Amino acid sequence: MCTNTTSPTDQAGRRLAAQCKHFALKARVTQNAASGRVVFPFGHYDTVARAQGLSLTVSAADQGQIDRVVTTSTCHAERFAFCETPFLDWQADATDQNAPSGQI
């Protein structure tokens, strides 16, 4: 199951780096200049720095785990937004009708 969102920003690379650095203290993280993956015991999320913003995709085995990763990633995306106010509108993957959608 997965769900995704984009946080509009012109600081996508900076926010990606800050989130990955923070989570590296608590979870397994892989990162390069344009993308990162944070792996928790209950699921993972991928971040990609794009020209239009930071793309986030959450994946987990079931709805409860999806919700947990969405809550964790949303909280931290907001924390590392610096002076910006992110609007995260999570949408179910088109191939995954069981994933949550809506603003968190």
N, CA, C and O of each residue as an XYZ file, in Angstrom:
416
protein
N       0.844     -1.177      0.000
C       0.000      0.000      0.000
C       0.887      1.237      0.000
O       1.960      1.241      0.604
N       0.435      2.281     -0.678
C       1.197      3.524     -0.639
C       0.308      4.728     -0.881
O      -0.796      4.620     -1.416
N       0.820      5.870     -0.473
C       0.171      7.156     -0.659
C       1.256      8.195     -0.889
O       2.403      7.995     -0.488
N       0.904      9.304     -1.534
C       1.937     10.289     -1.841
C       1.398     11.708     -1.792
O       0.189     11.938     -1.804
N       2.332     12.658     -1.737
C       2.005     14.078     -1.738
C       3.212     14.856     -2.227
O       4.314     14.316     -2.324
N       2.999     16.119     -2.534
C       4.085     17.031     -2.878
C       3.942     18.275     -2.023
O       2.849     18.825     -1.888
N       5.045     18.712     -1.449
C       5.092     19.940     -0.664
C       5.786     20.999     -1.513
O       7.000     20.932     -1.708
N       5.035     21.974     -2.020
C       5.651     23.009     -2.856
C       6.721     23.783     -2.089
O       6.490     24.228     -0.965
N       7.877     23.937     -2.698
C       8.980     24.678     -2.084
C      10.056     24.928     -3.113
O      10.205     24.168     -4.070
N      10.802     25.990     -2.915
C      11.993     26.202     -3.737
C      13.236     25.773     -2.963
O      14.361     26.002     -3.408
N      13.029     25.151     -1.806
C      14.107     24.650     -0.954
C      14.066     23.126     -0.815
O      14.435     22.599      0.235
N      13.630     22.419     -1.840
C      13.428     20.968     -1.756
C      14.713     20.230     -1.361
O      14.673     19.342     -0.509
N      15.821     20.576     -1.953
C      17.081     19.908     -1.624
C      17.495     20.129     -0.183
O      17.981     19.212      0.480
N      17.305     21.321      0.291
C      17.649     21.650      1.679
C      16.750     20.897      2.661
O      17.228     20.352      3.655
N      15.461     20.870      2.378
C      14.528     20.161      3.250
C      14.780     18.659      3.229
O      14.713     18.002      4.268
N      15.069     18.118      2.061
C      15.403     16.697      1.938
C      16.607     16.356      2.810
O      16.574     15.389      3.571
N      17.656     17.143      2.699
C      18.872     16.891      3.465
C      18.614     16.979      4.967
O      19.115     16.152      5.729
N      17.839     17.970      5.397
C      17.555     18.138      6.828
C      16.751     16.965      7.375
O      17.043     16.463      8.460
N      15.743     16.526      6.631
C      14.927     15.396      7.080
C      15.757     14.121      7.165
O      15.678     13.392      8.154
N      16.542     13.852      6.148
C      17.348     12.626      6.142
C      18.384     12.645      7.257
O      18.608     11.627      7.912
N      19.008     13.775      7.477
C      19.999     13.879      8.552
C      19.333     13.616      9.899
O      19.883     12.893     10.730
N      18.170     14.190     10.120
C      17.452     13.989     11.374
C      17.075     12.519     11.569
O      17.337     11.942     12.624
N      16.463     11.921     10.551
C      15.999     10.545     10.688
C      17.139      9.543     10.771
O      16.945      8.439     11.280
N      18.313      9.898     10.288
C      19.452      8.979     10.350
C      19.818      8.639     11.792
O      20.479      7.632     12.044
N      19.397      9.464     12.725
C      19.645      9.193     14.142
C      18.677      8.148     14.698
O      18.934      7.558     15.748
N      17.557      7.917     13.987
C      16.489      7.073     14.511
C      16.098      5.904     13.620
O      15.457      4.959     14.080
N      16.473      5.960     12.364
C      16.024      4.948     11.396
C      17.122      4.731     10.358
O      18.122      5.448     10.328
N      16.912      3.734      9.517
C      17.858      3.492      8.420
C      17.526      4.470      7.292
O      16.378      4.557      6.856
N      18.528      5.198      6.829
C      18.340      6.223      5.811
C      19.339      6.015      4.685
O      20.521      5.772      4.924
N      18.854      6.113      3.462
C      19.739      6.193      2.301
C      19.417      7.513      1.615
O      18.259      7.925      1.553
N      20.452      8.172      1.100
C      20.237      9.511      0.558
C      21.285      9.838     -0.490
O      22.433      9.403     -0.409
N      20.860     10.615     -1.475
C      21.785     11.273     -2.386
C      21.291     12.706     -2.538
O      20.393     13.115     -1.802
N      21.835     13.470     -3.451
C      21.476     14.885     -3.565
C      20.014     15.106     -3.943
O      19.440     16.133     -3.579
N      19.405     14.177     -4.658
C      18.052     14.390     -5.160
C      16.981     13.546     -4.491
O      15.794     13.802     -4.695
N      17.356     12.547     -3.699
C      16.329     11.684     -3.113
C      16.820     11.053     -1.816
O      18.015     11.016     -1.524
N      15.860     10.563     -1.060
C      16.187      9.881      0.179
C      15.113      8.862      0.522
O      13.973      8.975      0.072
N      15.478      7.877      1.313
C      14.535      6.866      1.799
C      14.771      6.695      3.285
O      15.903      6.520      3.737
N      13.679      6.747      4.042
C      13.714      6.523      5.479
C      12.932      5.244      5.744
O      11.759      5.136      5.386
N      13.593      4.273      6.377
C      12.975      2.969      6.628
C      12.739      2.802      8.121
O      13.674      2.820      8.922
N      11.465      2.638      8.479
C      11.050      2.357      9.849
C      10.670      0.886      9.943
O      10.480      0.246      8.909
N      10.552      0.327     11.138
C      10.091     -1.059     11.269
C       8.657     -1.258     10.748
O       8.265     -2.381     10.432
N       7.890     -0.187     10.661
C       6.477     -0.257     10.278
C       6.191      0.284      8.883
O       5.024      0.401      8.509
N       7.206      0.616      8.108
C       7.016      1.122      6.749
C       8.150      2.062      6.377
O       9.113      2.206      7.131
N       8.043      2.699      5.227
C       9.090      3.633      4.814
C       8.496      4.773      4.002
O       7.369      4.704      3.514
N       9.298      5.826      3.875
C       8.901      6.876      2.950
C      10.078      7.340      2.135
O      11.220      7.379      2.592
N       9.752      7.691      0.905
C      10.741      8.168     -0.050
C      10.506      9.647     -0.287
O       9.363     10.090     -0.393
N      11.579     10.408     -0.371
C      11.499     11.831     -0.675
C      12.316     12.095     -1.934
O      13.394     11.531     -2.124
N      11.788     12.955     -2.780
C      12.487     13.330     -4.003
C      12.411     14.842     -4.143
O      11.324     15.418     -4.122
N      13.566     15.486     -4.286
C      13.631     16.931     -4.507
C      13.391     17.193     -5.994
O      14.138     16.724     -6.853
N      12.356     17.936     -6.268
C      11.994     18.292     -7.651
C      11.922     19.817     -7.763
O      11.907     20.516     -6.751
N      11.879     20.320     -8.976
C      11.802     21.763     -9.186
C      10.549     22.363     -8.546
O      10.593     23.479     -8.028
N       9.433     21.630     -8.578
C       8.180     22.152     -8.031
C       8.014     21.907     -6.542
O       7.093     22.451     -5.933
N       8.886     21.100     -5.936
C       8.776     20.862     -4.500
C       9.338     19.524     -4.086
O      10.029     18.850     -4.850
N       9.027     19.155     -2.863
C       9.492     17.905     -2.289
C       8.379     16.874     -2.410
O       7.303     17.050     -1.838
N       8.629     15.805     -3.147
C       7.658     14.728     -3.307
C       7.879     13.696     -2.217
O       9.017     13.305     -1.958
N       6.810     13.251     -1.575
C       6.872     12.250     -0.518
C       5.971     11.088     -0.896
O       4.825     11.289     -1.299
N       6.487      9.878     -0.768
C       5.702      8.670     -0.999
C       5.884      7.760      0.191
O       7.007      7.419      0.560
N       4.762      7.363      0.796
C       4.764      6.486      1.964
C       4.311      5.103      1.534
O       3.343      4.971      0.786
N       5.006      4.069      2.002
C       4.644      2.682      1.711
C       4.678      1.875      3.004
O       5.566      2.050      3.839
N       3.694      0.989      3.156
C       3.633      0.102      4.320
C       2.710     -1.063      3.993
O       2.026     -1.064      2.969
N       2.701     -2.052      4.878
C       1.950     -3.280      4.624
C       0.443     -3.142      4.810
O      -0.323     -3.812      4.118
N       0.001     -2.279      5.738
C      -1.438     -2.164      5.987
C      -1.807     -0.722      6.329
O      -0.941      0.140      6.477
N      -3.109     -0.480      6.451
C      -3.615      0.875      6.678
C      -3.083      1.492      7.972
O      -2.725      2.670      7.980
N      -3.024      0.740      9.043
C      -2.510      1.264     10.296
C      -1.073      1.719     10.178
O      -0.701      2.763     10.714
N      -0.266      0.944      9.481
C       1.139      1.306      9.289
C       1.269      2.496      8.349
O       2.119      3.361      8.562
N       0.438      2.552      7.312
C       0.428      3.723      6.412
C       0.153      4.977      7.234
O       0.865      5.975      7.119
N      -0.888      4.917      8.065
C      -1.252      6.072      8.886
C      -0.100      6.499      9.795
O       0.143      7.693      9.972
N       0.596      5.543     10.362
C       1.713      5.837     11.260
C       2.854      6.511     10.510
O       3.420      7.486     11.006
N       3.204      6.018      9.334
C       4.284      6.639      8.553
C       3.852      8.017      8.055
O       4.652      8.952      8.065
N       2.587      8.155      7.618
C       2.086      9.456      7.169
C       2.167     10.473      8.306
O       2.627     11.596      8.098
N       1.730     10.094      9.490
C       1.780     11.006     10.633
C       3.215     11.410     10.945
O       3.497     12.591     11.149
N       4.113     10.450     10.981
C       5.521     10.728     11.282
C       6.152     11.601     10.205
O       6.826     12.581     10.523
N       5.945     11.263      8.947
C       6.577     12.029      7.871
C       5.975     13.423      7.746
O       6.692     14.374      7.436
N       4.661     13.562      7.984
C       4.026     14.879      7.923
C       4.567     15.788      9.014
O       4.904     16.944      8.756
N       4.649     15.273     10.222
C       5.170     16.051     11.342
C       6.573     16.568     11.039
O       6.880     17.733     11.292
N       7.405     15.711     10.506
C       8.779     16.108     10.231
C       8.885     16.980      8.983
O       9.744     17.860      8.928
N       8.046     16.761      7.994
C       8.053     17.638      6.814
C       7.694     19.061      7.235
O       8.274     20.029      6.744
N       6.733     19.176      8.148
C       6.359     20.500      8.648
C       7.484     21.105      9.481
O       7.755     22.302      9.382
N       8.136     20.291     10.296
C       9.229     20.772     11.147
C      10.378     21.323     10.314
O      10.970     22.341     10.672
N      10.695     20.671      9.220
C      11.839     21.070      8.418
C      11.460     21.975      7.242
O      12.245     22.147      6.310
N      10.270     22.543      7.286
C       9.834     23.454      6.232
C      10.420     24.853      6.421
O      10.217     25.725      5.576
N      11.144     25.077      7.520
C      11.768     26.359      7.826
C      10.693     27.444      7.868
O       9.752     27.314      8.652
N      10.782     28.478      7.087
C       9.812     29.578      7.142
C       8.604     29.346      6.243
O       7.708     30.188      6.185
N       8.567     28.233      5.553
C       7.451     27.927      4.669
C       6.347     27.221      5.448
O       6.591     26.666      6.519
N       5.152     27.244      4.913
C       4.036     26.505      5.498
C       3.632     25.428      4.498
O       2.944     25.724      3.521
N       4.045     24.193      4.726
C       3.721     23.147      3.747
C       2.247     22.758      3.802
O       1.631     22.753      4.867
N       1.709     22.443      2.669
C       0.362     21.894      2.565
C       0.533     20.491      2.008
O       0.898     20.319      0.845
N       0.272     19.494      2.833
C       0.464     18.114      2.412
C      -0.895     17.475      2.194
O      -1.641     17.240      3.145
N      -1.207     17.199      0.960
C      -2.470     16.584      0.573
C      -2.163     15.172      0.098
O      -1.889     14.952     -1.082
N      -2.210     14.215      1.020
C      -1.856     12.830      0.718
C      -2.909     12.203     -0.176
O      -4.106     12.311      0.091
N      -2.462     11.549     -1.235
C      -3.346     10.898     -2.203
C      -2.935      9.445     -2.368
O      -1.750      9.126     -2.471
N      -3.929      8.573     -2.393
C      -3.658      7.155     -2.613
C      -3.036      6.963     -3.979
O      -3.395      7.648     -4.937
N      -2.108      6.036     -4.068
C      -1.534      5.657     -5.347
C      -2.673      5.175     -6.238
O      -3.575      4.479     -5.769
N      -2.639      5.532     -7.495
C      -3.720      5.164     -8.422
C      -3.937      3.662     -8.493
O      -5.038      3.210     -8.809
N      -2.905      2.886     -8.205
C      -3.037      1.431     -8.257
C      -3.396      0.843     -6.901
O      -3.543     -0.373     -6.777
N      -3.539      1.687     -5.877
C      -3.779      1.219     -4.511
C      -5.033      1.885     -3.959
O      -4.950      2.976     -3.394
N      -6.157      1.269     -4.107
C      -7.422      1.848     -3.682
C      -7.641      1.776     -2.171
O      -8.607      2.360     -1.681
N      -6.784      1.084     -1.412
C      -6.936      0.968      0.033
C      -6.155      2.019      0.806
O      -6.304      2.121      2.024
N      -5.316      2.812      0.115
C      -4.495      3.796      0.798
C      -5.333      5.018      1.154
O      -6.323      5.304      0.480
N      -4.947      5.751      2.214
C      -5.710      6.923      2.617
C      -5.479      8.082      1.669
O      -4.456      8.137      0.987
N      -6.413      8.997      1.623
C      -6.201     10.225      0.894
C      -6.763     11.352      1.727
O      -7.601     11.138      2.603
N      -6.293     12.559      1.448
C      -6.774     13.718      2.177
C      -5.657     14.407      2.894
O      -4.562     13.868      3.053
N      -5.951     15.623      3.329
C      -4.954     16.432      4.014
C      -4.709     15.891      5.411
O      -5.642     15.490      6.107
N      -3.475     15.883      5.805
C      -3.091     15.496      7.162
C      -2.653     16.740      7.891
O      -2.280     16.671      9.062
